[in-house]
Coordinates of C-alpha atoms in Angstrom, one line a residue:
M1 CA 28.4 153.6 279.7
P2 CA 31.7 151.5 278.7
F3 CA 33.3 149.4 280.9
F4 CA 36.3 151.1 280.2
S5 CA 36.6 155.5 280.6
R6 CA 38.5 157.4 278.2
F7 CA 40.5 158.8 281.5
E8 CA 41.4 154.9 282.1
W9 CA 42.9 154.2 278.1
M10 CA 44.5 157.7 278.2
L11 CA 46.5 157.0 281.8
A12 CA 46.5 153.5 281.1
L13 CA 48.4 154.4 277.5
R14 CA 50.6 156.8 279.1
Y15 CA 52.2 154.4 281.5
L16 CA 53.2 152.3 278.4
R17 CA 55.2 155.5 276.6
A18 CA 58.1 155.1 279.0
R19 CA 60.0 157.9 279.9
R20 CA 64.0 158.3 280.0
Q21 CA 64.2 156.8 283.7
E22 CA 61.6 154.4 283.5
G23 CA 63.8 152.7 280.0
F24 CA 64.1 149.5 281.9
I25 CA 60.3 148.7 282.1
S26 CA 59.9 149.5 278.9
V27 CA 62.1 147.0 277.7
I28 CA 60.5 144.5 279.7
A29 CA 57.6 145.2 277.9
I30 CA 58.8 145.0 274.7
F31 CA 60.1 141.7 275.5
S32 CA 56.7 140.3 277.0
F33 CA 55.2 141.6 273.5
L34 CA 57.9 139.7 271.7
G35 CA 57.8 136.5 273.5
I36 CA 54.1 136.1 273.4
M37 CA 54.1 137.1 269.7
L38 CA 56.7 134.7 269.0
G39 CA 55.2 131.9 271.5
V40 CA 51.7 132.4 269.4
A41 CA 53.0 132.1 266.5
T42 CA 56.0 129.1 267.2
L43 CA 52.7 127.6 268.5
I44 CA 50.1 127.9 265.0
I45 CA 53.3 126.9 262.7
V46 CA 54.3 124.0 264.8
M47 CA 51.1 122.8 265.2
S48 CA 49.8 123.1 261.5
V49 CA 52.9 122.0 260.0
M50 CA 52.0 118.5 262.6
N51 CA 48.7 118.6 261.3
G52 CA 49.8 118.8 257.6
F53 CA 52.4 116.0 258.5
R54 CA 50.0 113.5 259.6
A55 CA 47.2 114.4 256.8
E56 CA 49.8 113.9 254.1
L57 CA 51.4 110.8 255.4
L58 CA 47.7 109.1 256.3
G59 CA 46.7 110.2 252.8
R60 CA 49.1 108.7 251.0
I61 CA 49.6 105.6 252.8
L62 CA 45.5 105.3 252.5
G63 CA 46.0 106.3 248.2
L64 CA 48.1 103.5 247.8
N65 CA 47.2 101.0 250.5
G66 CA 43.6 99.6 250.9
H67 CA 41.3 100.4 254.0
L68 CA 41.3 96.7 254.7
T69 CA 43.5 93.8 253.8
I70 CA 41.8 90.2 253.8
Q71 CA 44.3 87.0 254.0
S72 CA 43.7 83.4 254.5
E73 CA 44.0 82.6 258.0
S74 CA 45.4 79.2 257.1
A75 CA 48.2 80.0 254.5
P76 CA 50.2 82.8 253.1
V77 CA 47.9 82.8 250.0
I78 CA 44.7 83.4 249.2
R79 CA 43.4 80.3 246.3
D80 CA 39.9 81.3 246.3
F81 CA 40.7 85.2 245.7
Q82 CA 38.1 85.5 242.7
F83 CA 35.4 84.9 245.2
V84 CA 36.3 86.7 248.1
T85 CA 37.1 90.0 245.7
D86 CA 33.5 89.1 244.2
A87 CA 31.7 88.9 247.4
V88 CA 33.3 92.0 249.0
G89 CA 33.1 94.1 245.8
Q90 CA 29.5 93.7 245.9
M91 CA 28.8 94.6 249.4
P92 CA 27.6 98.3 250.4
G93 CA 30.1 101.1 251.6
V94 CA 32.7 99.1 249.2
V95 CA 34.5 101.2 246.5
M96 CA 36.6 97.9 244.8
A97 CA 38.5 94.7 246.0
N98 CA 41.0 94.2 243.9
P99 CA 43.5 90.7 244.6
I100 CA 47.3 91.9 244.7
V101 CA 50.6 89.8 244.9
E102 CA 53.3 91.1 246.8
G103 CA 57.2 89.8 247.0
Q104 CA 60.7 91.3 247.9
V105 CA 63.5 91.1 244.9
M106 CA 66.6 92.5 243.9
A107 CA 66.3 95.1 241.2
T108 CA 69.1 95.5 239.0
A109 CA 70.2 97.8 235.9
D110 CA 73.4 99.0 234.3
R111 CA 74.0 101.5 236.9
G112 CA 73.4 99.7 239.8
S113 CA 70.8 97.7 242.2
S114 CA 68.7 98.0 245.0
G115 CA 66.3 96.5 247.1
A116 CA 62.9 96.5 246.2
A117 CA 59.1 96.0 247.0
V118 CA 57.0 94.0 244.1
R119 CA 53.6 94.7 244.1
G120 CA 51.5 92.5 241.3
V121 CA 47.7 94.4 240.7
R122 CA 45.5 94.2 238.0
P123 CA 45.9 97.4 235.6
E124 CA 42.6 98.5 235.9
D125 CA 42.8 98.8 239.1
L126 CA 46.2 100.6 239.4
A127 CA 44.6 102.9 237.6
K128 CA 41.9 103.6 239.8
E129 CA 44.5 104.3 242.4
S130 CA 45.1 107.8 242.5
A131 CA 48.1 108.2 244.5
I132 CA 49.2 106.2 241.5
A133 CA 47.1 107.7 238.5
K134 CA 48.1 111.3 239.3
G135 CA 51.4 111.0 240.2
I136 CA 52.8 109.3 236.7
R137 CA 56.2 111.7 236.1
E138 CA 57.0 109.5 232.8
G139 CA 55.2 107.2 230.3
S140 CA 51.7 106.1 231.0
L141 CA 49.8 103.5 232.4
R142 CA 48.3 103.0 229.0
D143 CA 51.5 100.6 228.4
F144 CA 51.1 98.8 231.4
H145 CA 49.7 95.3 230.3
G146 CA 51.2 92.5 228.9
D147 CA 53.8 89.8 230.8
D148 CA 56.8 92.4 230.9
A149 CA 55.6 95.8 231.7
A150 CA 56.5 97.6 234.8
V151 CA 56.0 100.8 236.9
I152 CA 58.5 102.0 239.5
G153 CA 59.2 104.9 241.8
H154 CA 61.3 108.1 240.3
R155 CA 63.8 107.8 242.6
L156 CA 64.7 104.1 242.2
A157 CA 64.5 105.1 238.4
R158 CA 67.1 107.8 239.3
K159 CA 69.3 105.5 241.5
L160 CA 69.1 103.0 239.0
G161 CA 69.8 105.0 235.8
L162 CA 66.5 104.1 234.1
R163 CA 63.8 105.9 231.7
V164 CA 60.8 104.8 230.3
G165 CA 61.5 102.3 227.7
D166 CA 64.5 100.6 229.6
Q167 CA 65.2 97.5 230.8
I168 CA 64.9 96.7 234.7
T169 CA 66.2 93.2 236.1
L170 CA 64.3 91.3 239.0
I171 CA 66.4 88.9 241.2
S172 CA 63.9 87.0 243.2
P173 CA 65.1 85.1 246.5
Q174 CA 63.3 81.9 245.1
T175 CA 65.7 79.7 243.1
N176 CA 65.4 77.5 240.1
A177 CA 67.3 74.1 239.9
T178 CA 69.5 73.7 237.6
P179 CA 72.4 70.9 236.7
F180 CA 74.6 73.1 238.1
G181 CA 72.6 73.7 241.3
S182 CA 70.3 76.4 242.6
V183 CA 70.4 79.5 240.6
P184 CA 68.7 83.2 241.6
R185 CA 65.6 83.5 239.1
L186 CA 66.4 86.7 237.0
V187 CA 63.6 87.9 234.7
R188 CA 64.0 91.3 232.8
Y189 CA 61.0 93.9 232.6
R190 CA 60.6 97.3 230.5
V191 CA 59.9 100.3 232.1
A192 CA 56.1 101.5 230.9
A193 CA 56.0 104.0 233.2
V194 CA 57.9 106.3 236.3
F195 CA 55.9 107.7 239.3
D196 CA 56.2 110.0 242.1
V197 CA 53.7 110.1 245.3
G198 CA 55.9 112.4 247.2
M199 CA 56.4 109.3 249.6
F200 CA 60.0 108.6 250.1
E201 CA 59.5 104.6 250.7
Y202 CA 57.3 103.9 248.0
D203 CA 58.9 106.4 245.6
S204 CA 62.7 104.5 246.3
A205 CA 61.2 101.0 246.7
F206 CA 58.2 100.0 244.6
I207 CA 57.7 98.2 241.6
Y208 CA 54.3 97.4 240.2
L209 CA 53.9 94.5 238.1
P210 CA 50.4 93.6 236.2
F211 CA 48.7 90.7 237.9
E212 CA 49.2 87.9 235.9
A213 CA 52.7 88.5 235.4
A214 CA 53.6 89.1 238.9
Q215 CA 52.0 85.3 239.4
T216 CA 54.2 83.9 237.1
Y217 CA 56.9 85.4 238.8
F218 CA 56.6 84.6 242.1
R219 CA 54.8 81.1 241.4
L220 CA 51.5 82.2 242.5
Q221 CA 49.7 80.6 239.7
N222 CA 45.6 81.4 240.1
M223 CA 46.6 82.5 244.1
A224 CA 47.1 86.1 245.4
S225 CA 48.7 87.2 248.5
S226 CA 45.9 88.9 249.9
V227 CA 42.5 91.1 248.6
E228 CA 42.8 95.3 249.5
V229 CA 39.9 96.5 249.9
R230 CA 38.7 100.5 249.3
L231 CA 35.8 101.8 251.1
V232 CA 33.6 105.2 251.0
D233 CA 34.6 106.1 253.7
P234 CA 38.4 105.4 255.5
L235 CA 37.3 106.1 259.0
K236 CA 34.2 103.4 259.2
A237 CA 36.6 100.4 258.4
R238 CA 35.9 98.5 261.6
E239 CA 32.5 98.6 261.1
A240 CA 32.7 97.5 257.5
A241 CA 35.4 94.3 258.8
R242 CA 32.5 93.3 260.9
A243 CA 30.7 92.9 258.4
I244 CA 32.8 91.5 256.0
M245 CA 34.0 89.0 258.4
Q246 CA 30.2 88.0 258.4
R247 CA 30.0 87.7 255.3
L248 CA 33.3 85.4 254.0
G249 CA 33.2 83.3 257.4
P250 CA 36.1 82.3 259.7
N251 CA 38.4 81.4 256.9
Y252 CA 40.1 84.2 256.8
R253 CA 41.6 87.3 258.7
L254 CA 41.2 90.9 258.4
Y255 CA 43.0 94.2 259.2
D256 CA 42.3 97.6 258.9
W257 CA 44.3 100.3 257.9
Q258 CA 44.2 102.1 261.9
Q259 CA 45.4 98.5 263.0
A260 CA 48.5 98.6 260.2
N261 CA 49.8 102.0 261.1
A262 CA 48.5 101.7 265.0
Q263 CA 51.9 102.6 266.2
F264 CA 52.3 105.1 263.5
V265 CA 49.4 106.9 264.0
S266 CA 50.1 106.7 268.0
A267 CA 53.1 108.0 267.9
L268 CA 52.0 111.1 265.4
E269 CA 49.6 111.9 268.0
V270 CA 51.8 111.8 271.1
E271 CA 54.1 113.9 269.5
R272 CA 51.6 116.3 268.4
N273 CA 50.4 116.3 272.0
V274 CA 53.9 117.2 273.9
M275 CA 55.3 119.7 271.1
F276 CA 51.9 121.6 272.4
L277 CA 52.3 121.2 276.0
I278 CA 56.1 122.2 275.3
L279 CA 55.5 125.0 273.3
T280 CA 52.5 126.7 275.5
L281 CA 55.5 127.2 278.1
I282 CA 56.6 129.9 275.8
I283 CA 53.4 131.7 275.8
V284 CA 53.3 131.2 280.1
V285 CA 57.0 132.5 280.1
A286 CA 56.0 135.9 278.7
A287 CA 53.0 135.7 280.7
F288 CA 55.1 135.8 283.2
N289 CA 57.1 138.8 281.8
I290 CA 54.1 140.6 282.2
I291 CA 53.5 140.0 285.9
S292 CA 57.2 141.5 286.5
S293 CA 57.0 144.5 284.1
M294 CA 53.6 145.6 285.3
I295 CA 54.5 144.9 289.6
M296 CA 57.5 147.2 288.5
L297 CA 55.3 149.8 286.4
V298 CA 53.2 149.7 289.7
K299 CA 56.0 150.2 291.9
D300 CA 57.6 153.3 290.0
K301 CA 54.2 155.0 289.8
G302 CA 53.0 154.9 293.4
R303 CA 53.4 158.5 293.7
D304 CA 50.9 158.6 290.8
I305 CA 48.4 156.2 292.2
A306 CA 49.0 157.7 295.8
I307 CA 47.7 161.5 294.3
L308 CA 44.9 159.8 291.8
R309 CA 43.7 158.3 295.1
T310 CA 43.4 161.2 296.9
M311 CA 41.9 163.3 294.1
G312 CA 38.8 160.7 294.2
T313 CA 40.1 158.2 292.0
A314 CA 38.3 154.7 292.8
R315 CA 40.5 152.0 293.4
G316 CA 38.2 150.0 290.6
T317 CA 39.7 152.5 287.9
I318 CA 43.6 152.2 289.3
M319 CA 43.0 148.5 288.8
R320 CA 41.0 149.0 285.1
I321 CA 43.9 151.4 284.3
F322 CA 46.4 148.7 285.0
V323 CA 44.8 145.9 283.4
I324 CA 44.3 147.9 280.4
A325 CA 48.1 148.3 280.3
G326 CA 49.5 145.0 280.6
A327 CA 46.3 143.4 278.6
S328 CA 47.4 146.1 275.6
I329 CA 50.9 143.8 275.7
G330 CA 48.7 140.8 275.5
V331 CA 46.5 141.5 273.3
L332 CA 49.3 143.1 270.9
G333 CA 51.4 140.2 271.1
T334 CA 48.9 137.9 270.8
G335 CA 47.2 139.2 267.7
S336 CA 50.8 139.9 266.1
G337 CA 51.3 135.9 266.9
F338 CA 48.2 135.0 265.0
A339 CA 49.4 137.0 261.9
L340 CA 52.8 136.4 261.7
G341 CA 51.9 132.3 262.5
L342 CA 49.3 132.4 259.8
A343 CA 51.0 133.7 257.3
F344 CA 54.5 131.5 258.0
A345 CA 52.2 128.6 257.8
L346 CA 50.6 129.3 254.4
N347 CA 53.5 130.3 253.0
I348 CA 55.9 127.6 254.5
E349 CA 57.1 125.6 251.4
S350 CA 57.7 128.3 249.6
I351 CA 59.8 129.8 252.8
R352 CA 61.6 126.5 253.0
Q353 CA 62.4 126.7 249.2
A354 CA 63.9 130.0 250.0
L355 CA 65.9 129.5 253.0
Q356 CA 67.6 126.5 251.3
A357 CA 68.7 128.4 248.1
M358 CA 70.2 131.3 250.4
T359 CA 71.9 129.1 252.7
G360 CA 72.5 126.1 250.3
W361 CA 71.9 123.9 252.8
Q362 CA 68.7 121.0 252.6
L363 CA 66.2 121.6 254.7
F364 CA 63.1 119.0 255.3
P365 CA 65.0 115.8 254.1
A366 CA 63.0 113.2 252.1
E367 CA 65.2 110.5 253.2
I368 CA 64.2 111.5 256.9
Y369 CA 60.8 113.0 257.0
F370 CA 59.8 110.3 254.6
L371 CA 58.0 113.9 251.9
S372 CA 59.1 115.7 249.5
Q373 CA 57.6 118.9 250.9
L374 CA 57.0 120.3 253.9
P375 CA 53.3 120.4 254.6
A376 CA 51.0 122.7 256.9
K377 CA 47.3 122.4 257.4
V378 CA 45.9 125.5 259.7
D379 CA 43.4 124.2 261.9
S380 CA 40.7 127.0 262.5
T381 CA 39.7 125.3 265.4
E382 CA 43.6 124.8 266.8
V383 CA 43.9 128.5 265.8
V384 CA 41.3 129.8 268.3
Y385 CA 42.1 127.9 271.3
V386 CA 45.4 129.6 271.0
V387 CA 44.5 132.6 271.0
I388 CA 42.1 132.3 273.6
M389 CA 44.8 130.4 275.6
G390 CA 47.0 133.4 274.7
L391 CA 44.6 136.1 275.4
T392 CA 43.5 134.1 278.8
L393 CA 47.1 133.6 280.0
T394 CA 47.9 137.6 279.5
L395 CA 44.9 138.8 281.1
L396 CA 45.5 136.7 283.7
A397 CA 48.9 137.9 284.5
T398 CA 47.8 141.1 284.7
L399 CA 45.1 141.1 287.6
Y400 CA 47.6 140.8 290.6
P401 CA 50.1 143.4 290.1
S402 CA 46.6 145.7 288.8
W403 CA 45.2 144.1 292.4
R404 CA 48.5 145.9 294.1
A405 CA 47.8 149.1 292.7
A406 CA 44.4 149.7 293.5
R407 CA 45.4 148.4 297.1
L408 CA 48.3 150.6 297.5
D409 CA 47.7 152.9 300.7
P410 CA 48.0 156.8 299.7
V411 CA 49.5 157.7 302.8
E412 CA 52.2 155.4 303.0
A413 CA 53.1 155.8 299.3
L414 CA 53.4 159.5 299.6
R415 CA 55.2 159.1 302.6
Y416 CA 58.3 156.9 301.4
E417 CA 57.7 159.2 298.0

């Protein structure tokens, strides 16, 4: 025998189809349905965007920076960088170790100037950085060699009006001594390629030079600023760091990508948890609407309940009728919210583009959010949790009104009716 009989289903669905004088109850039920649907959908959409935002940023940061960075303990540069590179590059779990030279400059061209970060890398190492190699928009990394080649971000190129083959001038804060006093050092480089990695910070402010050219420019002959290490598994960075420190000794300091981005990662996690709690309140409010609509329905159907009781209907049957009525709103609302949220999250970038075309407003500007596209990553486990939470809250919301209906005294109900 099924838990809910056909008789219980028939009465429950009939009570949900309100007659003219019961229209207000039906309106409350509709708003309860809409509240649960929008609450579940919003929760799925926002959590998917937060997951996508975190995954995109961390993925691109790890694609552009090493999982571990090795620096000298006693100096701002590493003099024996070749020893460090060879020793670490042969360790198990290490994909590659490459020396880099870093510095800040002023980049100028005919159309203006802008501050920029210069990173000197070996051409073969740059080709292995998937974020840069896959993000080449103009030119080719095959031309990234010699003393005058440079690879720049596409936003920086657009700002300065540069294309492949044009000249960019780098002005260093380090000066040259002349008979007329100290003057800034100016060196012109040929734009060999333009990259687009989809992160505003890198696309608008990063310039790559060949390693030897960067050493010459920053006067770091036979030296490197640091050595970057890329691992097979970035999540095992701390275990790898301990093994590397044992091999290199105490003359070096080492920090991993989690330490370098600790505040950023923790801020994303806190924001994600807070958003989950806040948006859960939408479902809670909708559940309270179900409680109010069911209480009003029980009060309105008091005479019907009394007649059913006098005809021998058990209290359990009365309770199940109103559980079905209330739970139907919750199940339909949760299911509709699940479908709406999933459809929205999987097509959110297309929706953003359509809204931008319709309104003319720039939604999700890259200058603020660091990404040129709105990311969304649907986590199936989180979606299941949201659906279960929606169903559980709506089911709990039906218990008290259903219990009141089952406890209704038929004599009192008929007397006042």
